[in-house]
Coordinates of C-alpha atoms in Angstrom, one line a residue:
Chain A
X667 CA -21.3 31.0 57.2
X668 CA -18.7 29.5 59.1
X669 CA -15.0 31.0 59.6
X670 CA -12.6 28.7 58.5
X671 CA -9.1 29.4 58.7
X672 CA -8.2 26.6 56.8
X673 CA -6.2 28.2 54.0
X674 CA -2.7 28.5 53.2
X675 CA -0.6 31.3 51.7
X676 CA 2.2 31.1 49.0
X677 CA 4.2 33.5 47.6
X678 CA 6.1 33.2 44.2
X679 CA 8.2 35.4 42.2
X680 CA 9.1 35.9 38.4
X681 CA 12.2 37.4 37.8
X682 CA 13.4 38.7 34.8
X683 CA 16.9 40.4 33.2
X684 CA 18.2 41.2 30.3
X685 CA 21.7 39.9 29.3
X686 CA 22.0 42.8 26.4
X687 CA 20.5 40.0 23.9
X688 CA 17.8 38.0 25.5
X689 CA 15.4 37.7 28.8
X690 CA 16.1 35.9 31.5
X691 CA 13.7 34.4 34.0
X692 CA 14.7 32.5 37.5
X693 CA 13.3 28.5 38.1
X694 CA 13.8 26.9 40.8
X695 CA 13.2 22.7 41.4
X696 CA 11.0 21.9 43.7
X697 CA 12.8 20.5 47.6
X698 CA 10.2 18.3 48.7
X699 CA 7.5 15.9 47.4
X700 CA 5.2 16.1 45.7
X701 CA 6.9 16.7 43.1
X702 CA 10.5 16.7 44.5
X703 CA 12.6 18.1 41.8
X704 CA 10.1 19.1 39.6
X705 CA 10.9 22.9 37.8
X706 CA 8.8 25.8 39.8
X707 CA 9.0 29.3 40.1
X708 CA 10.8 30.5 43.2
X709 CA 8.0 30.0 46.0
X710 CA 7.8 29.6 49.8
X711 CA 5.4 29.3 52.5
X712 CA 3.8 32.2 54.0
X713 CA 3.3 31.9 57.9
X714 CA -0.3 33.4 59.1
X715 CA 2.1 35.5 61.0
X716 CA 4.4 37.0 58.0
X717 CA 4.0 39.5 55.9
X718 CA 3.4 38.2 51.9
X719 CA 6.3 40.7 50.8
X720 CA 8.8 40.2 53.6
X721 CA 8.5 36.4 52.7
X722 CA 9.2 37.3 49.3
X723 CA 12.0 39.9 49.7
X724 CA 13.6 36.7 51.6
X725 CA 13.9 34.3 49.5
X726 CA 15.0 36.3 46.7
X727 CA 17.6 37.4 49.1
X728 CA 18.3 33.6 49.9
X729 CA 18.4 33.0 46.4
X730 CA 20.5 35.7 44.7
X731 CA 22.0 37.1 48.0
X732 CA 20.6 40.2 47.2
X733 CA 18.6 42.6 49.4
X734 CA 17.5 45.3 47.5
X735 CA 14.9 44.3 45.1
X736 CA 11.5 46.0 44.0
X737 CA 8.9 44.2 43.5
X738 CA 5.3 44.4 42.5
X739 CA 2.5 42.1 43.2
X740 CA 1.3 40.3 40.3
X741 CA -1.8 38.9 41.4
X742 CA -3.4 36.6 43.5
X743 CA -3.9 33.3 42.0
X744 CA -6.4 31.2 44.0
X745 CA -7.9 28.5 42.0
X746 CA -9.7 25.9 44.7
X747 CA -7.3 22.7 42.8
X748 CA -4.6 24.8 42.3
X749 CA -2.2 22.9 45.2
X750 CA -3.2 18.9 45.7
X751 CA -2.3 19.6 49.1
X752 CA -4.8 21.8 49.9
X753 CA -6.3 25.5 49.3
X754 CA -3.1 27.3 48.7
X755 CA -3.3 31.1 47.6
X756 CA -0.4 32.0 45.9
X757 CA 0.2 36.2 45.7
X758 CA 2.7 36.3 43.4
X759 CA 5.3 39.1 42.5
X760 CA 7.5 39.7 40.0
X761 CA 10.8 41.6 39.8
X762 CA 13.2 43.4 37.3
X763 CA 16.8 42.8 37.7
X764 CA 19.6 44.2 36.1
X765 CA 21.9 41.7 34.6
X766 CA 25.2 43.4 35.6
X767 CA 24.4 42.6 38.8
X768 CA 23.1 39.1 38.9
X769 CA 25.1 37.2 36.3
X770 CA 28.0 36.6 38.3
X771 CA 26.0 35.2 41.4
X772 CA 26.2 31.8 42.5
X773 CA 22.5 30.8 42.6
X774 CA 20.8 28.8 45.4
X775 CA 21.0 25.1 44.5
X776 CA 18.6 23.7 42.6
X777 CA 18.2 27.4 40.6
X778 CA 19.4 28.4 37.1
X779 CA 18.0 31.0 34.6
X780 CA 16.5 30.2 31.8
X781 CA 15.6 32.1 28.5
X782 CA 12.4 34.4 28.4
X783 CA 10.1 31.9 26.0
X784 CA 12.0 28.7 27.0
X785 CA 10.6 28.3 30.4
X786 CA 10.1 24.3 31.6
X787 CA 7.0 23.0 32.7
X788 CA 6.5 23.4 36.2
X789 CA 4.3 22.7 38.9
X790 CA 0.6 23.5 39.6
X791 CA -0.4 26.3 37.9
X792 CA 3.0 28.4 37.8
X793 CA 3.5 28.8 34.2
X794 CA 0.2 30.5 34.1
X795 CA 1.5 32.9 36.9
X796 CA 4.7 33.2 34.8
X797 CA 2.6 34.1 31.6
X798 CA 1.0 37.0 33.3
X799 CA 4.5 38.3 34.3
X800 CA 5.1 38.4 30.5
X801 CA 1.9 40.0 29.4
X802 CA 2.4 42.4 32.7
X803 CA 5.8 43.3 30.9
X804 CA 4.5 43.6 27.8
X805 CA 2.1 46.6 28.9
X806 CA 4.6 47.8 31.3
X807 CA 7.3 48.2 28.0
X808 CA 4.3 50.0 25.8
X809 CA 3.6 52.6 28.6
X810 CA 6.9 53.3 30.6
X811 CA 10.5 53.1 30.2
X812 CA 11.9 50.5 32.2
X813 CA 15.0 50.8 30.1
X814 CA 16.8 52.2 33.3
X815 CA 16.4 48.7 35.4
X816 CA 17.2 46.1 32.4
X817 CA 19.6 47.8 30.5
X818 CA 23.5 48.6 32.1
X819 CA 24.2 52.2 32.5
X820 CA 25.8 52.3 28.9
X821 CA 24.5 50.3 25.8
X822 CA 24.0 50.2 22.1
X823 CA 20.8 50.7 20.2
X824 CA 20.9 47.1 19.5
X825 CA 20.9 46.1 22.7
X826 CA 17.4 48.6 23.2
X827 CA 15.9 47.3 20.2
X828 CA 16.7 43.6 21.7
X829 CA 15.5 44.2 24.8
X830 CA 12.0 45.6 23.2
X831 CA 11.7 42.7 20.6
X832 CA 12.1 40.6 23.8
X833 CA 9.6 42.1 25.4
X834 CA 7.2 42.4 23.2
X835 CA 7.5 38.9 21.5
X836 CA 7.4 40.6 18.0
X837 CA 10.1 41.4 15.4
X838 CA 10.4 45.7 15.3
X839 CA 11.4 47.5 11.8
X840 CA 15.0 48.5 12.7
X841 CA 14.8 52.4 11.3
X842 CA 11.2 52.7 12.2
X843 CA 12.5 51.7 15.8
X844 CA 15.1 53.4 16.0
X845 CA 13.1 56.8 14.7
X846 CA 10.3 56.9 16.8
X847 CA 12.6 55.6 20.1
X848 CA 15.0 59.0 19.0
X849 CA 11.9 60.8 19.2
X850 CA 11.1 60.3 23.0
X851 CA 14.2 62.0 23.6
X852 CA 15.4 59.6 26.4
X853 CA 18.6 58.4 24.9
X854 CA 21.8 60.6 25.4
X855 CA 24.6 59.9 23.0
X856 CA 28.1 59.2 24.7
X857 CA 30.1 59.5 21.8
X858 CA 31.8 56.7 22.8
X859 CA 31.7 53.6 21.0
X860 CA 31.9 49.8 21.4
X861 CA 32.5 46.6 18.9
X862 CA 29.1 44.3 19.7
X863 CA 30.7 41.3 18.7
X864 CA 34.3 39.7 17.8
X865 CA 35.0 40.9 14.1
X866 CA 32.5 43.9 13.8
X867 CA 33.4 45.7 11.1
X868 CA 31.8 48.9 12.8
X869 CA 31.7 49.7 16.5
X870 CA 28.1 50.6 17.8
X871 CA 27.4 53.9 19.7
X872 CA 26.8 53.7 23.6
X873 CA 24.3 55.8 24.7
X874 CA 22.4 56.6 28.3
X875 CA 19.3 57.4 29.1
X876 CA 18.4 60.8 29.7
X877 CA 17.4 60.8 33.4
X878 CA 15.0 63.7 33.8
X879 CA 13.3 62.7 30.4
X880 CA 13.1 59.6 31.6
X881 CA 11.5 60.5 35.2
X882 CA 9.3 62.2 33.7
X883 CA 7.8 59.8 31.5
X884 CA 7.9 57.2 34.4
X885 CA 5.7 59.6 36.1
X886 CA 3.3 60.1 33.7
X887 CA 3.6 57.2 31.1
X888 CA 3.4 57.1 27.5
X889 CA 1.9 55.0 24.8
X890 CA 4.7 53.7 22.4
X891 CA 3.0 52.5 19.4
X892 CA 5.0 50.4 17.5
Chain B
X981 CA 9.3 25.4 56.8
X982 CA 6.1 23.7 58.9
X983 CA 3.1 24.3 55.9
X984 CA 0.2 25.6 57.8
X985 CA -3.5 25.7 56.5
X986 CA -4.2 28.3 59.1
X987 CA -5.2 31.3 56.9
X988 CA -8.7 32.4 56.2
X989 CA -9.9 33.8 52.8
X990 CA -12.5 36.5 52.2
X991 CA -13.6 38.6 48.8
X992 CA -14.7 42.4 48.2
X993 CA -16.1 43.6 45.4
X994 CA -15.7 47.6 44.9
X995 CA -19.2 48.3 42.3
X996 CA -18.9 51.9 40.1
X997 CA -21.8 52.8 38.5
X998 CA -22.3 56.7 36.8
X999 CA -25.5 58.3 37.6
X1000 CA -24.6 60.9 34.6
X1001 CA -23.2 63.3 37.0
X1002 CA -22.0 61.4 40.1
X1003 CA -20.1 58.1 40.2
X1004 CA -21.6 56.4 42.8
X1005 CA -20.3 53.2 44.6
X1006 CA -21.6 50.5 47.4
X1007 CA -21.1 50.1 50.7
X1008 CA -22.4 47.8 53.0
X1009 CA -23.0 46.6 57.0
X1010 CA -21.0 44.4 58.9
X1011 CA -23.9 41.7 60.0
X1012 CA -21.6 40.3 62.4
X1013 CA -19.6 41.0 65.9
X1014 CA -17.0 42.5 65.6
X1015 CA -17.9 45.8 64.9
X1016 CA -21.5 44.8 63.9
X1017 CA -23.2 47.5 62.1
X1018 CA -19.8 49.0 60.7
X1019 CA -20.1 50.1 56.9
X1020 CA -18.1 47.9 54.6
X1021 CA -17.5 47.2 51.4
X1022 CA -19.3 43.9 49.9
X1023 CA -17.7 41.2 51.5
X1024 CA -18.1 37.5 51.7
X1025 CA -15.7 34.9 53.3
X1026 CA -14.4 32.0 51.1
X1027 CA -14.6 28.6 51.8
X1028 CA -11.4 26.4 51.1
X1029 CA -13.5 24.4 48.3
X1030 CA -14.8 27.8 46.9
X1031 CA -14.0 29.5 43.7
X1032 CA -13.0 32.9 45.1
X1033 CA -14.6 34.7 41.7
X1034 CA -17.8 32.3 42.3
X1035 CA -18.3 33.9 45.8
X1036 CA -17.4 37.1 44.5
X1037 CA -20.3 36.9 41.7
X1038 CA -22.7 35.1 43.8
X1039 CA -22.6 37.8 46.6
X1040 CA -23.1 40.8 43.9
X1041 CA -26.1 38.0 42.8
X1042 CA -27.3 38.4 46.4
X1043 CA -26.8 42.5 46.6
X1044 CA -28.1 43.6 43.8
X1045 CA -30.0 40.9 42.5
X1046 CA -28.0 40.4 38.9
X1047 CA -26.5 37.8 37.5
X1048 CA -24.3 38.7 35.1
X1049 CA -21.6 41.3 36.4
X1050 CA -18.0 41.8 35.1
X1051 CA -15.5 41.4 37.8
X1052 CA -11.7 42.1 38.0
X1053 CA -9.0 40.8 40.1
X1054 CA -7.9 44.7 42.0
X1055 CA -5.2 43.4 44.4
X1056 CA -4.9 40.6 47.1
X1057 CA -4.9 42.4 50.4
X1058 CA -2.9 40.3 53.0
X1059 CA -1.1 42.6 55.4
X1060 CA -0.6 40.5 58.6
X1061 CA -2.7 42.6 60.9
X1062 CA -5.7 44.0 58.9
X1063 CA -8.4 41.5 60.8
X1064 CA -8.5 41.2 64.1
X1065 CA -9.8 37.3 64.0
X1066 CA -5.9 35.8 62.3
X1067 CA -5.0 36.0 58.9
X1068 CA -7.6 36.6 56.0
X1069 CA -6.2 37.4 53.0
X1070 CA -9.1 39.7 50.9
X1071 CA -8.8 39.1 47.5
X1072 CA -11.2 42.2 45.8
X1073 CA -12.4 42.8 42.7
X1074 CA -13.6 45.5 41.3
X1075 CA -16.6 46.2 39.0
X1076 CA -18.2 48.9 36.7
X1077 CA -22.0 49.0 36.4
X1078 CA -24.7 50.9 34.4
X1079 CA -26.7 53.2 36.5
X1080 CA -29.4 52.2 34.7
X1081 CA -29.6 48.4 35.3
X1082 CA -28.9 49.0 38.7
X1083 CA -30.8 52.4 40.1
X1084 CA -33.9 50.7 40.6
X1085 CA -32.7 47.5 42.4
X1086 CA -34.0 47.2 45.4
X1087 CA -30.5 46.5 47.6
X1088 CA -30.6 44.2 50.0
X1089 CA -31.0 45.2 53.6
X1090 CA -27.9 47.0 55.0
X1091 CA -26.6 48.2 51.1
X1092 CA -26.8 51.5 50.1
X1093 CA -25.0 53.9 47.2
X1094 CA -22.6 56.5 48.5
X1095 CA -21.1 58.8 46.1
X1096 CA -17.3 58.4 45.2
X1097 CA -15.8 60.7 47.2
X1098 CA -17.9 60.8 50.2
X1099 CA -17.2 57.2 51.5
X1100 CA -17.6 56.5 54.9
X1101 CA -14.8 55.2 57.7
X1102 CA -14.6 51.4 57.1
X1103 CA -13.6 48.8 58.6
X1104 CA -10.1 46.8 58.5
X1105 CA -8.2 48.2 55.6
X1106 CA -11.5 48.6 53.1
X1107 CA -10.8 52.2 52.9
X1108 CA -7.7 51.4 51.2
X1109 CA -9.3 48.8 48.8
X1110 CA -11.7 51.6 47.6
X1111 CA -8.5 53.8 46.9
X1112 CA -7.0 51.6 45.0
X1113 CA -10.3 50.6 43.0
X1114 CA -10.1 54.8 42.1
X1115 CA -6.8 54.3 41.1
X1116 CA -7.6 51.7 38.9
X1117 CA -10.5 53.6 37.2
X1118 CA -8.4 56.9 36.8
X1119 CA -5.3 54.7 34.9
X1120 CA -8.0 53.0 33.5
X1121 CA -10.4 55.9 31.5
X1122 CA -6.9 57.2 30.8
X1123 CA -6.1 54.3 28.6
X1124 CA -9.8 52.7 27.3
X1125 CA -12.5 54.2 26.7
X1126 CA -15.1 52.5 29.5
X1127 CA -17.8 54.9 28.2
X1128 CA -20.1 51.7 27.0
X1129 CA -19.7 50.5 30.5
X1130 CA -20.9 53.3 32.4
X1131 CA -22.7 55.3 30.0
X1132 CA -26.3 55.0 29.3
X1133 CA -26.8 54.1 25.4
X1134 CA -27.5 57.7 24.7
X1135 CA -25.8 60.4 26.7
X1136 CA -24.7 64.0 26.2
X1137 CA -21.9 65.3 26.3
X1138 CA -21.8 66.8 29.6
X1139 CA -22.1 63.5 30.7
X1140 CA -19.3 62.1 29.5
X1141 CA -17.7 64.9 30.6
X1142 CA -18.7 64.7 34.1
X1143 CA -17.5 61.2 34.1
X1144 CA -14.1 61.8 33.2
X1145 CA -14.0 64.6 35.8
X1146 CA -15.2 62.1 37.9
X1147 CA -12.9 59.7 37.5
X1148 CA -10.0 61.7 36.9
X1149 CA -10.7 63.5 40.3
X1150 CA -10.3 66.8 38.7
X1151 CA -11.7 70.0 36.6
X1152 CA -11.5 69.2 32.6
X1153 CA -11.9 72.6 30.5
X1154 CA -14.6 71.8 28.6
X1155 CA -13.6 73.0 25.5
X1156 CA -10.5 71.1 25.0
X1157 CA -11.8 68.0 26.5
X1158 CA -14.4 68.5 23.3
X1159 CA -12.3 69.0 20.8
X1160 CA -9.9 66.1 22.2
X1161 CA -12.5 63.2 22.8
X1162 CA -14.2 64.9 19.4
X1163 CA -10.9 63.5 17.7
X1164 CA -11.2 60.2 18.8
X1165 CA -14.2 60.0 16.4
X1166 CA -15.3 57.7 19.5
X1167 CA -18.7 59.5 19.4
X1168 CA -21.9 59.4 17.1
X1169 CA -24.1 62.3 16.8
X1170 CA -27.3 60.7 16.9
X1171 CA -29.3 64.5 15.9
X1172 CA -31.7 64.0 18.7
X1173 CA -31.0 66.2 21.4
X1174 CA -32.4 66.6 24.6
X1175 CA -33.3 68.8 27.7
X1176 CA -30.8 67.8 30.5
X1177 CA -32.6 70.3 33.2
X1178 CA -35.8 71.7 33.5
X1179 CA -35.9 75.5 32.6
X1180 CA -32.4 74.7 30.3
X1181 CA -32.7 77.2 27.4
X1182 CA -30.4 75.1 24.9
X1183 CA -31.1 71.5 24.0
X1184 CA -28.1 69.1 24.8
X1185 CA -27.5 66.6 21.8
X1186 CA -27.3 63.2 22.4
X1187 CA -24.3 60.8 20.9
X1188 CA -24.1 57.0 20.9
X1189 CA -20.7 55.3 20.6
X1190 CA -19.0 54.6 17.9
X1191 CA -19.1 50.6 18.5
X1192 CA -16.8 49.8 16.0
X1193 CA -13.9 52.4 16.7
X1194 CA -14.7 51.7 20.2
X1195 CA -14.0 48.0 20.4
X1196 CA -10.6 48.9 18.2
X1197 CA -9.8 51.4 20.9
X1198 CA -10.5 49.1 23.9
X1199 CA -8.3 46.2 22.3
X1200 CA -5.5 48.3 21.5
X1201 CA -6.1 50.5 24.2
X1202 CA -4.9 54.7 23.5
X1203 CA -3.4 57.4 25.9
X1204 CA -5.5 60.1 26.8
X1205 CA -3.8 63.2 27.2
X1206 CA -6.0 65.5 29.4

């Protein structure tokens, strides 16, 4: 069979944070045609001489002017019509953020967040890529804490009972929650407090997680059943 | 950015099968300069107007002579360097067969089973493909049972046994592995038992899944604590 380098490589990236409430997710618009202006996920090229990651470390940089971010490949997502251009492989990534620390950047032109289940339609196949990112979180939440990267140093049990709801696209018994969450062990209670809202009657407790706990159980998992 | 259609694509499948003591796996022979004659995993190129899976199925079609195997994406592999010809990005899959559809198949020239730890030098980075197709299996009998998969229809329990210590890389006890996998209810004592070795004093009893609990288990998947 012949060799033909006659391929092209993508990379994209689904981003997501947590604002204490909701999800997050990065789209871009697409800069040229076809499609100029059209939503996307954040993509670019990959030269035959880059490396996949290094691309994709990049342009996150580019777009959030940040340079420290972890991320994991999703998949590769290779469909032969995928790109009207031509075959295109797209390996894509995705990436937990902390919302302290990207809420008050100025995006990239053409770049915005959006909320977790209200994503546009966008190009080719990339809200496919972006629902594997979800179902990809959704394990990730029933087998690790990721608390640690989504949530700011100090929150409420609201906000960890958000953040799972979120995640997990499903409505969770409040007490039942909150019992079997206490259970784990992971949360440390500050004894400090905060009002959650303007005209709170009653201020929520702030809690941490429990570092070594939660090492621990990064190392070797867990199976929340909820 | 200059878009280039200069990459090449190529597929490996990584095939477990369970011999009821040993997991074995595939390896093949590079047919082609360079390093004609090198063992490999099974590897096809892709053409740009090819279904990656398609090839992927039709060269395990080719191997081992069935048509009907159950593939998943493992990674894309797409590290700069790893060919020497340009850029091929491998985008392996891995499968999990039953010894016994397979241990009669005549392979075709150049194929052979090795067993799971005793893998050969490869070439490129297929060394690293096969470890991650071992990590895959190790999270993956950690979380669903793949018994059905691997398994004959009626096995003992030192089978099952060896399995897990085969895919876990490591010594069970055998008494608490019992009494733990016992729990599960997984397993149906079928009251037929069997001689595993010649000169064996004791009968071994053979079980059948549990079909029903197993399918519940495998959708909702469960955390083996070993």
């Amino acid at each position: 069979m012949a060799l033909k380098f006659d391929a092209a490589l993508g990379t994209s990236v689904v981003v997501f944070a947590f604002d204490g409430q909701h999800l997050r997710s990065l789209v871009g618009a697409k800069s040229l045609e076809p499609y100029k202006g059209a939503p996307m996920l954040p993509t670019n090229w990959v030269k035959a001489n880059d490396s996949v990651e290094d691309v994709a470390k990049r342009m996150m940089n580019r777009v959030l002017g940040m340079d420290q971010i972890y991320l994991e490949q999703l998949n590769a997502f290779a469909r032969v019509y995928r790109n009207p251009m031509g075959r295109v492989v797209n390996i894509a990534y995705y990436a937990l953020l902390n919302w302290d620390e990207v809420k008050d950047i100025k995006l990239q032109e053409g770049y915005r967040w959006v909320n977790y289940n209200d994503e546009p339609e966008m190009i080719f196949d990339h809200n496919e890529i972006y629902e594997m990112a979800k179902e990809r979180l959704k394990r990730r939440v029933k087998r690790r804490p990721i608390g640690f990267v989504l949530l700011p140093q100090r929150f409420t049990f609201n906000n960890i009972h958000s953040l799972y709801e979120a995640c997990l696209g499903k409505e969770l018994d409040k007490r039942n929650f909150r019992k079997k969450f206490m259970r784990s062990e992971l949360l440390i209670d500050t004894e400090e407090t905060v009002f959650e809202a303007p005209g709170n009657k009653k201020p929520s407790r702030l809690y941490e997680f429990n570092q070594q706990k939660y090492e621990k159980l990064t190392l070797k998992g867990y199976d929340f059943k909820f």
